[in-house]
């Protein structure tokens, strides 16, 4: 019982109300409707809002959103969302597990997925809506000529340091330190 309270306290401490507010406002602006005033996990739990979100970002991502049919159908919505964001470009490391949302195990991971999705939208020029989070860095490939590469091979980097005048004298390797006490 005490261990369960400790785990729950740690999960609550991981949550960031400011990030949750930003994610909530972003979802609302993307789907074009106000979300009910409730905790974010209650709004997203059945997966319908998540499915609407990815369909607005990439139309046709989810063909059929379940609105009835019990818990299994609602969890299926969450799984469809996860598959759709994976196809959109998110890595598995950025996607929460279904139980994190359905059982409210770790809502901070759900919010992290939303931020990852918001960042991914920058990489898709066809998406014209609002973004969430900072723009990802772009790759800047550099091309070096063979002459430049050869010139770099003759330089000794400063990190290599210098062993000028270095010896092992006084290092006392393997011998124990002897402390003499005065009489």
Backbone as a chain_set.jsonl record, in Angstrom:
{"seq": "XXXXXXXXXXXXXXXXXXXXXXXXXXXXXXXXXXXXXXXXXXXXXXXXXXXXXXXXXXXXXXXXXXXXXXXXXXXXXXXXXXXXXXXXXXXXXXXXXXXXXXXXXXXXXXXXXXXXXXXXXXXXXXXXXXXXXXXXXXXXXXXXXXXXXXXXXXXXXXXXXXXXXXXXXXXXXXXXXXXXXXX", "coords": {"N": [[0.835, -1.19, 0.0], [1.88, 1.295, 0.883], [4.003, 1.43, -0.909], [2.626, 1.587, -3.336], [1.414, 4.113, -3.043], [3.705, 5.665, -3.041], [4.707, 5.257, -5.639], [2.596, 6.348, -7.108], [2.755, 9.008, -6.235], [5.218, 9.759, -7.318], [4.641, 9.625, -10.069], [2.718, 11.64, -10.292], [4.285, 13.807, -9.619], [5.901, 13.974, -11.867], [4.319, 15.155, -13.725], [3.539, 18.063, -15.624], [1.822, 20.858, -15.293], [1.774, 23.15, -16.921], [2.771, 22.285, -19.432], [0.756, 20.443, -20.005], [-1.413, 22.202, -20.237], [-0.596, 23.693, -22.501], [-0.564, 21.629, -24.435], [-3.243, 20.898, -24.433], [-4.465, 23.309, -25.341], [-3.324, 23.408, -27.88], [-4.364, 21.077, -29.104], [-7.076, 21.766, -29.096], [-7.052, 24.013, -30.808], [-6.176, 22.828, -33.188], [-8.137, 20.85, -33.814], [-10.326, 22.451, -33.873], [-12.328, 22.948, -31.967], [-13.654, 23.643, -28.697], [-12.415, 22.047, -25.815], [-13.844, 20.026, -23.254], [-14.039, 21.235, -19.855], [-11.988, 19.556, -18.083], [-9.692, 17.227, -16.54], [-6.812, 16.509, -18.566], [-6.343, 13.793, -19.069], [-8.865, 12.667, -18.818], [-10.211, 13.787, -20.946], [-8.873, 12.749, -23.156], [-8.986, 10.012, -22.841], [-10.78, 8.082, -24.087], [-9.869, 8.038, -26.637], [-11.058, 9.228, -28.86], [-10.726, 12.018, -29.303], [-8.003, 12.086, -29.77], [-7.888, 10.643, -32.165], [-9.369, 12.358, -33.834], [-7.597, 14.488, -33.816], [-5.201, 13.531, -35.152], [-6.354, 13.005, -37.596], [-6.988, 15.575, -38.448], [-4.453, 16.644, -38.691], [-3.202, 14.916, -40.52], [-5.155, 14.159, -42.909], [-7.432, 11.433, -43.246], [-6.001, 9.528, -41.892], [-7.07, 7.853, -39.923], [-9.623, 5.757, -40.528], [-12.105, 4.913, -39.375], [-13.553, 6.014, -36.464], [-14.197, 4.821, -33.317], [-17.125, 5.326, -31.506], [-18.793, 4.157, -29.787], [-19.357, 1.031, -28.047], [-18.046, -0.029, -25.922], [-15.283, -0.606, -23.589], [-13.18, -1.951, -24.93], [-13.392, -1.112, -27.605], [-12.878, 1.596, -27.293], [-10.256, 1.588, -26.396], [-9.169, 0.605, -28.687], [-9.307, 2.839, -30.333], [-7.244, 4.375, -29.247], [-5.068, 2.743, -29.896], [-5.221, 2.897, -32.689], [-4.613, 5.592, -33.055], [-1.946, 5.593, -32.132], [-0.723, 3.948, -34.088], [-1.164, 5.565, -36.318], [0.313, 7.934, -35.745], [2.818, 6.856, -35.68], [3.107, 6.1, -38.336], [3.108, 8.636, -39.361], [5.552, 9.6, -38.646], [6.662, 9.553, -36.078], [8.859, 8.115, -33.69], [9.012, 4.902, -32.045], [9.912, 5.296, -29.468], [8.904, 7.76, -28.807], [6.227, 7.412, -28.415], [3.502, 6.893, -26.306], [2.409, 4.158, -24.181], [-0.595, 2.229, -24.436], [-1.812, 1.659, -21.921], [-0.787, 3.704, -20.369], [-2.397, 5.888, -20.82], [-5.088, 4.831, -20.827], [-5.365, 3.494, -18.348], [-4.528, 5.536, -16.835], [-1.874, 5.608, -16.05], [0.596, 6.932, -16.628], [0.474, 9.978, -17.369], [2.15, 11.996, -18.119], [3.754, 10.89, -20.1], [1.93, 10.673, -22.163], [1.472, 13.356, -22.743], [4.034, 14.022, -23.547], [4.157, 12.563, -25.927], [2.27, 14.001, -27.408], [3.622, 16.457, -27.667], [5.807, 15.572, -29.161], [4.475, 14.867, -31.502], [3.518, 17.391, -32.22], [5.957, 18.669, -32.773], [6.793, 17.125, -34.913], [5.078, 17.944, -36.913], [6.268, 20.164, -38.057], [8.008, 19.11, -39.893], [6.485, 18.416, -42.025], [5.494, 19.879, -44.731], [2.997, 20.019, -45.919], [1.181, 20.277, -43.909], [-0.603, 22.852, -42.513], [-1.44, 23.94, -40.158], [-1.424, 24.974, -36.62], [1.584, 24.582, -34.643], [3.274, 22.633, -32.106], [5.52, 23.042, -29.538], [9.157, 23.376, -29.833], [10.769, 24.084, -33.003], [12.239, 21.418, -34.775], [15.757, 20.796, -35.18], [17.445, 21.202, -38.29], [19.106, 19.117, -40.66], [22.398, 19.797, -41.611], [24.303, 19.116, -44.03], [27.721, 18.72, -44.744], [30.202, 19.077, -47.176], [33.377, 17.973, -47.916], [36.432, 18.479, -49.638], [38.859, 16.179, -51.049], [41.399, 17.187, -50.636], [41.026, 18.901, -48.417], [40.329, 17.015, -46.494], [42.704, 15.499, -46.322], [44.445, 17.467, -45.344], [43.489, 17.804, -42.783], [44.354, 15.5, -41.542], [46.964, 15.831, -40.762], [47.028, 17.448, -38.586], [47.378, 17.682, -35.125], [45.061, 17.33, -32.724], [44.043, 19.603, -30.13], [42.881, 18.379, -28.003], [44.22, 16.067, -27.724], [46.377, 16.658, -26.208], [49.558, 16.999, -24.551], [52.527, 15.183, -23.961], [54.825, 16.148, -23.017], [57.597, 16.111, -21.053], [56.402, 14.403, -19.244], [56.33, 12.023, -16.701], [56.299, 8.995, -14.751], [57.162, 9.268, -12.256], [56.918, 9.474, -8.77], [54.329, 8.625, -8.608], [53.658, 6.385, -7.178], [52.614, 3.791, -7.743], [50.909, 0.9, -6.964], [52.157, 0.611, -4.498], [51.567, 0.919, -1.03], [50.557, 3.747, 0.887], [52.691, 5.15, 3.218], [52.486, 6.12, 6.476], [54.087, 7.867, 8.847], [54.229, 8.126, 12.252], [55.056, 10.62, 14.506], [57.226, 10.528, 17.406]], "CA": [[0.0, 0.0, 0.0], [2.778, 2.456, 0.946], [4.755, 1.432, -2.159], [1.71, 2.069, -4.364], [1.291, 5.566, -2.852], [4.984, 6.243, -3.436], [4.751, 5.234, -7.101], [1.6, 7.327, -7.571], [3.294, 10.345, -5.947], [6.275, 10.022, -8.307], [4.006, 9.881, -11.367], [2.09, 12.958, -10.225], [5.377, 14.79, -9.609], [6.43, 14.084, -13.231], [3.383, 15.921, -14.549], [3.803, 19.489, -15.735], [0.542, 21.481, -15.643], [1.966, 24.107, -18.015], [2.84, 21.5, -20.681], [-0.582, 19.893, -20.235], [-2.239, 23.309, -20.722], [-0.171, 23.967, -23.88], [-1.028, 20.528, -25.285], [-4.708, 21.012, -24.498], [-4.785, 24.438, -26.221], [-2.926, 23.036, -29.238], [-5.366, 20.13, -29.608], [-8.296, 22.536, -29.326], [-6.902, 24.85, -32.003], [-6.052, 21.971, -34.38], [-9.417, 20.209, -34.165], [-11.305, 23.513, -34.085], [-13.425, 23.006, -31.0], [-13.236, 23.735, -27.303], [-12.465, 20.794, -25.068], [-14.569, 20.181, -21.988], [-13.154, 21.553, -18.733], [-11.718, 18.346, -17.305], [-8.274, 16.866, -16.67], [-6.471, 16.081, -19.925], [-6.467, 12.339, -19.202], [-10.285, 12.338, -18.999], [-10.583, 14.237, -22.287], [-8.222, 11.91, -24.168], [-9.014, 8.597, -22.454], [-11.47, 7.171, -25.01], [-9.147, 8.037, -27.907], [-11.749, 9.901, -29.964], [-10.084, 13.321, -29.547], [-6.704, 11.793, -30.389], [-8.146, 10.258, -33.561], [-9.73, 13.593, -34.537], [-6.372, 15.282, -33.928], [-4.327, 13.036, -36.222], [-7.083, 13.162, -38.86], [-6.856, 16.98, -38.854], [-3.052, 16.848, -39.081], [-3.016, 14.145, -41.764], [-6.496, 13.65, -43.219], [-7.571, 10.049, -43.672], [-5.125, 8.626, -41.126], [-7.909, 6.862, -39.243], [-10.848, 5.677, -41.325], [-13.312, 4.805, -38.542], [-13.339, 6.282, -35.045], [-15.246, 4.178, -32.516], [-17.764, 6.215, -30.537], [-19.551, 3.295, -28.878], [-18.908, -0.342, -28.145], [-17.377, -0.487, -24.717], [-13.876, -0.29, -23.318], [-12.277, -2.497, -25.946], [-13.478, -0.239, -28.784], [-12.242, 2.868, -26.963], [-8.815, 1.308, -26.405], [-8.815, 0.44, -30.093], [-9.063, 4.198, -30.823], [-5.898, 4.766, -28.805], [-4.125, 1.975, -30.717], [-5.242, 3.467, -34.043], [-3.855, 6.845, -32.97], [-0.528, 5.243, -32.034], [-0.293, 3.483, -35.412], [-1.194, 6.702, -37.25], [1.445, 8.846, -35.486], [4.024, 6.122, -36.086], [3.154, 6.246, -39.796], [3.362, 10.06, -39.634], [6.985, 9.832, -38.491], [7.151, 9.46, -34.701], [9.53, 6.858, -33.362], [8.365, 4.164, -30.959], [10.347, 5.871, -28.199], [8.106, 8.96, -28.553], [4.805, 7.075, -28.334], [3.099, 6.301, -25.026], [1.733, 2.861, -24.208], [-2.041, 2.373, -24.256], [-2.16, 1.677, -20.494], [-0.408, 4.993, -19.784], [-3.585, 6.746, -20.896], [-6.332, 4.147, -20.468], [-5.391, 3.262, -16.896], [-3.977, 6.762, -16.244], [-0.627, 5.202, -15.395], [1.629, 7.959, -16.759], [-0.068, 10.993, -18.272], [3.27, 12.802, -18.641], [4.182, 10.264, -21.36], [0.92, 11.02, -23.163], [1.754, 14.746, -23.109], [5.293, 13.981, -24.294], [3.797, 12.12, -27.281], [1.616, 15.129, -28.084], [4.672, 17.409, -28.034], [6.572, 14.959, -30.259], [3.631, 15.005, -32.687], [3.532, 18.805, -32.564], [7.256, 18.963, -33.407], [6.843, 16.412, -36.193], [4.314, 18.692, -37.915], [7.192, 21.076, -38.742], [8.679, 18.372, -40.979], [5.501, 18.112, -43.064], [5.059, 21.167, -45.288], [1.584, 19.972, -46.3], [0.4, 20.656, -42.729], [-0.616, 24.317, -42.423], [-2.019, 24.348, -38.88], [-0.505, 25.369, -35.547], [2.578, 23.611, -34.192], [3.456, 22.545, -30.661], [6.914, 22.813, -29.173], [10.168, 24.019, -30.678], [11.038, 23.517, -34.321], [13.418, 20.543, -34.726], [16.927, 21.223, -35.953], [17.546, 20.607, -39.614], [20.417, 18.575, -40.974], [23.235, 20.615, -42.484], [25.388, 18.271, -44.528], [28.9, 19.427, -45.217], [31.002, 18.331, -48.138], [34.793, 18.348, -47.881], [37.226, 17.947, -50.749], [39.918, 15.255, -50.616], [42.517, 18.012, -50.159], [40.686, 19.346, -47.071], [40.392, 15.853, -45.608], [44.123, 15.177, -46.11], [45.042, 18.517, -44.506], [43.065, 17.567, -41.408], [45.035, 14.334, -40.978], [48.288, 16.199, -40.25], [46.876, 18.291, -37.404], [47.136, 16.991, -33.859], [44.062, 18.105, -32.003], [44.41, 20.067, -28.8], [42.377, 17.445, -27.001], [45.195, 15.0, -27.549], [47.276, 17.096, -25.146], [50.988, 16.848, -24.773], [53.159, 14.403, -22.894], [56.145, 16.741, -22.857], [58.096, 16.107, -19.683], [55.587, 13.573, -18.371], [56.931, 10.792, -16.19], [55.47, 8.38, -13.727], [57.834, 9.351, -10.958], [56.094, 9.998, -7.7], [52.949, 8.169, -8.695], [53.451, 5.402, -6.126], [51.688, 2.786, -8.247], [50.989, -0.414, -6.358], [52.677, 0.629, -3.132], [50.657, 1.606, -0.119], [51.099, 4.975, 1.466], [53.208, 4.911, 4.562], [52.347, 7.279, 7.332], [54.917, 7.705, 10.042], [53.788, 8.962, 13.367], [56.173, 11.108, 15.318], [57.218, 10.045, 18.793]], "C": [[0.88, 1.254, 0.0], [3.595, 2.566, -0.338], [3.899, 1.985, -3.3], [1.535, 3.589, -4.265], [2.556, 6.269, -3.305], [5.097, 6.322, -4.959], [3.793, 6.277, -7.662], [2.124, 8.752, -7.357], [4.384, 10.719, -6.948], [5.69, 10.352, -9.671], [3.339, 11.249, -11.393], [3.154, 14.047, -10.26], [5.963, 14.994, -11.007], [5.555, 14.974, -14.104], [3.712, 17.407, -14.486], [2.508, 20.172, -16.193], [0.652, 22.468, -16.814], [2.026, 23.388, -19.365], [1.477, 20.903, -21.018], [-1.511, 20.975, -20.777], [-1.904, 23.638, -22.176], [-0.689, 22.893, -24.839], [-2.536, 20.607, -25.49], [-5.124, 22.137, -25.455], [-4.444, 24.118, -27.673], [-3.959, 22.097, -29.857], [-6.638, 20.889, -29.982], [-8.19, 23.371, -30.598], [-6.793, 24.003, -33.276], [-7.4, 21.39, -34.779], [-10.547, 21.226, -34.327], [-12.502, 23.478, -33.167], [-12.863, 23.045, -29.586], [-13.396, 22.385, -26.626], [-13.166, 21.041, -23.743], [-13.585, 20.475, -20.851], [-12.999, 20.339, -17.81], [-10.22, 18.071, -17.404], [-8.003, 16.263, -18.052], [-6.628, 14.568, -20.108], [-7.919, 11.912, -19.397], [-10.758, 12.721, -20.398], [-10.083, 13.257, -23.353], [-8.475, 10.422, -23.983], [-9.676, 7.676, -23.463], [-10.85, 7.181, -26.411], [-9.817, 8.79, -29.036], [-11.105, 11.236, -30.305], [-8.722, 13.108, -30.202], [-6.874, 11.428, -31.861], [-8.53, 11.477, -34.401], [-8.486, 14.435, -34.797], [-5.505, 14.81, -35.09], [-5.03, 13.128, -37.573], [-7.053, 14.607, -39.351], [-5.445, 17.262, -39.347], [-2.769, 16.161, -40.411], [-4.357, 13.484, -42.094], [-6.472, 12.208, -43.74], [-6.691, 9.068, -42.92], [-5.906, 7.512, -40.454], [-9.273, 6.878, -39.928], [-12.107, 5.699, -40.459], [-12.93, 4.995, -37.075], [-14.509, 5.67, -34.277], [-15.808, 5.174, -31.507], [-18.623, 5.431, -29.543], [-18.967, 1.889, -28.988], [-18.118, -0.819, -26.954], [-15.891, -0.164, -24.67], [-12.931, -0.764, -24.418], [-12.244, -1.599, -27.174], [-12.779, 1.099, -28.524], [-10.707, 2.706, -26.932], [-8.315, 1.122, -27.837], [-8.547, 1.812, -30.74], [-7.644, 4.649, -30.478], [-4.852, 4.04, -29.661], [-4.064, 2.504, -32.153], [-4.455, 4.776, -34.094], [-2.354, 6.551, -32.949], [0.018, 4.779, -33.38], [-0.198, 4.645, -36.394], [-0.014, 7.653, -37.009], [2.776, 8.175, -35.82], [4.206, 6.246, -37.602], [3.472, 7.685, -40.194], [4.835, 10.41, -39.443], [7.519, 9.769, -37.07], [7.815, 8.11, -34.482], [8.788, 6.18, -32.208], [8.72, 4.747, -29.594], [9.519, 7.101, -27.82], [6.63, 8.663, -28.306], [4.496, 6.37, -27.018], [2.47, 4.933, -25.235], [0.248, 3.075, -23.919], [-2.414, 2.472, -22.777], [-1.78, 2.995, -19.824], [-1.594, 5.947, -19.776], [-4.822, 6.043, -20.355], [-6.454, 3.939, -18.96], [-4.82, 4.441, -16.12], [-2.696, 6.47, -15.47], [0.43, 6.303, -15.447], [1.199, 8.981, -17.811], [1.048, 11.868, -18.827], [3.798, 12.206, -19.949], [3.205, 10.566, -22.492], [1.189, 12.438, -23.67], [3.06, 14.823, -23.91], [5.04, 13.529, -25.735], [3.143, 13.254, -28.058], [2.641, 16.174, -28.517], [5.523, 16.864, -29.179], [5.786, 15.075, -31.567], [3.618, 16.455, -33.158], [4.829, 19.232, -33.233], [7.339, 18.323, -34.788], [6.092, 17.171, -37.284], [5.185, 19.694, -38.669], [7.822, 20.411, -39.961], [7.745, 18.062, -42.152], [4.945, 19.419, -43.625], [3.588, 21.181, -45.711], [0.671, 20.355, -45.14], [0.523, 22.164, -42.524], [-1.142, 24.829, -41.085], [-0.972, 24.758, -37.859], [0.427, 24.215, -35.15], [2.653, 23.631, -32.673], [4.907, 22.237, -30.373], [7.87, 23.475, -30.144], [10.351, 23.308, -32.011], [12.281, 22.639, -34.227], [14.553, 21.105, -35.585], [16.942, 20.502, -37.29], [18.973, 20.141, -39.848], [21.143, 19.522, -41.925], [24.43, 19.775, -42.897], [26.519, 19.144, -45.029], [29.695, 18.513, -46.129], [32.434, 18.857, -48.082], [35.504, 17.712, -49.071], [38.273, 16.99, -50.182], [41.106, 16.041, -50.043], [42.247, 18.491, -48.719], [40.771, 18.188, -46.078], [41.833, 15.458, -45.307], [44.786, 16.207, -45.203], [44.674, 18.302, -43.035], [43.781, 16.407, -40.749], [46.388, 14.698, -40.368], [48.21, 17.019, -38.976], [46.627, 17.411, -36.188], [46.184, 17.871, -33.068], [44.534, 18.494, -30.619], [43.917, 19.129, -27.716], [43.357, 16.308, -26.764], [46.183, 15.365, -26.449], [48.724, 16.905, -25.532], [51.557, 16.023, -23.643], [54.567, 14.915, -22.628], [56.523, 16.757, -21.377], [57.303, 15.214, -18.745], [56.368, 12.324, -17.961], [55.978, 10.206, -15.162], [56.124, 8.479, -12.358], [56.893, 10.001, -9.942], [54.657, 9.512, -7.722], [52.636, 7.054, -7.714], [52.467, 4.315, -6.537], [51.95, 1.455, -7.554], [51.508, -0.426, -4.935], [51.7, 1.383, -2.248], [51.349, 2.823, 0.463], [51.531, 4.7, 2.888], [53.116, 6.211, 5.362], [53.145, 7.016, 8.593], [54.428, 8.677, 11.11], [54.997, 9.366, 14.188], [56.053, 10.64, 16.751], [57.209, 11.166, 19.749]], "O": [[0.654, 2.17, -0.79], [3.854, 3.673, -0.81], [4.383, 2.755, -4.129], [1.509, 4.276, -5.286], [2.492, 7.35, -3.889], [5.531, 7.338, -5.502], [4.142, 7.007, -8.589], [1.948, 9.608, -8.224], [4.463, 11.87, -7.379], [6.177, 11.25, -10.358], [3.39, 11.943, -12.408], [2.945, 15.097, -10.868], [6.471, 16.074, -11.306], [6.019, 15.491, -15.121], [4.106, 17.935, -13.446], [2.14, 20.07, -17.363], [-0.282, 22.597, -17.606], [1.406, 23.83, -20.332], [1.087, 20.863, -22.185], [-2.312, 20.709, -21.673], [-2.803, 23.838, -22.993], [-1.19, 23.205, -25.919], [-3.034, 20.403, -26.597], [-6.019, 21.953, -26.28], [-5.173, 24.501, -28.587], [-4.381, 22.294, -30.997], [-7.205, 20.677, -31.054], [-9.139, 23.429, -31.381], [-7.269, 24.419, -34.332], [-7.771, 21.432, -35.952], [-11.607, 20.896, -34.859], [-13.584, 23.93, -33.541], [-11.767, 22.557, -29.312], [-14.38, 21.676, -26.836], [-13.09, 22.133, -23.181], [-12.441, 20.022, -20.88], [-13.784, 20.137, -16.884], [-9.549, 18.632, -18.271], [-8.86, 15.594, -18.628], [-7.004, 14.113, -21.188], [-8.186, 10.912, -20.064], [-11.616, 12.048, -20.97], [-10.782, 12.972, -24.325], [-8.202, 9.641, -24.894], [-9.179, 6.571, -23.683], [-11.266, 6.41, -27.276], [-9.202, 8.979, -30.086], [-10.952, 11.558, -31.484], [-8.333, 13.867, -31.09], [-6.089, 11.86, -32.705], [-8.079, 11.62, -35.538], [-8.338, 15.022, -35.868], [-5.113, 15.62, -35.931], [-4.369, 13.311, -38.596], [-7.09, 14.841, -40.559], [-5.251, 18.021, -40.296], [-2.171, 16.749, -41.312], [-4.654, 12.389, -41.618], [-5.625, 11.825, -44.547], [-6.641, 7.891, -43.274], [-5.461, 6.365, -40.417], [-9.981, 7.884, -39.907], [-13.062, 6.413, -40.765], [-12.113, 4.26, -36.52], [-15.67, 5.968, -34.558], [-15.06, 5.79, -30.747], [-19.12, 5.995, -28.568], [-18.189, 1.593, -29.895], [-17.569, -1.921, -26.981], [-15.331, 0.456, -25.574], [-11.994, -0.057, -24.789], [-11.172, -1.351, -27.728], [-12.162, 1.668, -29.425], [-9.97, 3.581, -27.387], [-7.17, 1.448, -28.15], [-7.667, 1.935, -31.591], [-6.94, 5.227, -31.306], [-3.873, 4.644, -30.098], [-2.994, 2.554, -32.759], [-3.725, 5.037, -35.051], [-1.583, 7.187, -33.668], [1.115, 5.18, -33.77], [0.727, 4.709, -37.203], [0.595, 8.129, -37.967], [3.741, 8.842, -36.194], [5.316, 6.466, -38.088], [4.046, 7.92, -41.257], [5.32, 11.392, -40.004], [8.724, 9.917, -36.868], [7.382, 7.094, -35.025], [8.026, 6.825, -31.487], [7.912, 4.695, -28.667], [9.437, 7.449, -26.642], [5.861, 9.579, -28.015], [5.139, 5.383, -26.659], [2.049, 4.596, -26.342], [-0.112, 4.021, -23.219], [-3.255, 3.294, -22.415], [-2.383, 3.37, -18.818], [-1.773, 6.72, -18.835], [-5.531, 6.597, -19.515], [-7.509, 4.176, -18.372], [-4.647, 4.368, -14.904], [-2.465, 7.008, -14.387], [1.086, 6.585, -14.444], [1.525, 8.853, -18.991], [0.899, 12.43, -19.912], [4.245, 12.951, -20.821], [3.609, 10.699, -23.647], [1.142, 12.693, -24.873], [3.165, 15.611, -24.85], [5.649, 14.061, -26.663], [3.433, 13.445, -29.239], [2.541, 16.719, -29.616], [5.917, 17.616, -30.07], [6.365, 15.349, -32.618], [3.697, 16.721, -34.358], [4.819, 20.056, -34.148], [7.888, 18.91, -35.72], [6.433, 17.053, -38.46], [4.872, 20.04, -39.809], [8.132, 21.08, -40.947], [8.179, 17.505, -43.16], [4.023, 19.998, -43.051], [2.999, 22.253, -45.846], [-0.486, 20.719, -45.356], [1.628, 22.688, -42.379], [-1.276, 26.039, -40.901], [0.211, 24.875, -38.177], [0.093, 23.04, -35.304], [2.146, 24.552, -32.034], [5.462, 21.276, -30.906], [7.457, 24.059, -31.146], [10.123, 22.104, -32.134], [13.285, 23.065, -33.657], [14.324, 21.795, -36.579], [16.513, 19.354, -37.406], [19.924, 20.701, -39.302], [20.576, 19.986, -42.914], [25.443, 19.729, -42.2], [26.295, 20.178, -45.658], [29.834, 17.318, -45.869], [32.661, 20.062, -48.191], [35.224, 16.578, -49.457], [38.54, 16.992, -48.981], [41.737, 15.606, -49.079], [43.158, 18.482, -47.891], [41.234, 18.364, -44.951], [42.157, 15.12, -44.168], [45.614, 15.843, -44.368], [45.474, 18.593, -42.147], [43.818, 16.325, -39.522], [46.907, 13.95, -39.539], [49.237, 17.262, -38.344], [45.783, 16.515, -36.212], [46.487, 19.029, -32.782], [45.336, 17.789, -30.007], [44.482, 19.091, -26.623], [43.324, 15.662, -25.717], [46.766, 14.479, -25.823], [49.057, 16.679, -26.696], [51.125, 16.145, -22.496], [55.402, 14.198, -22.078], [55.829, 17.359, -20.558], [57.522, 15.27, -17.535], [56.987, 11.663, -18.794], [54.994, 10.829, -14.763], [55.68, 7.837, -11.406], [56.178, 10.955, -10.248], [53.846, 9.962, -6.913], [51.465, 6.794, -7.437], [51.581, 3.957, -5.762], [53.072, 0.949, -7.559], [51.306, -1.412, -4.225], [51.084, 2.361, -2.671], [52.576, 2.898, 0.516], [50.801, 4.082, 3.663], [53.618, 7.255, 4.947], [52.894, 6.049, 9.312], [54.247, 9.872, 10.874], [55.85, 8.541, 14.517], [54.96, 10.388, 17.257], [57.202, 10.945, 20.96]]}, "num_chains": 1, "name": "protein.A"}
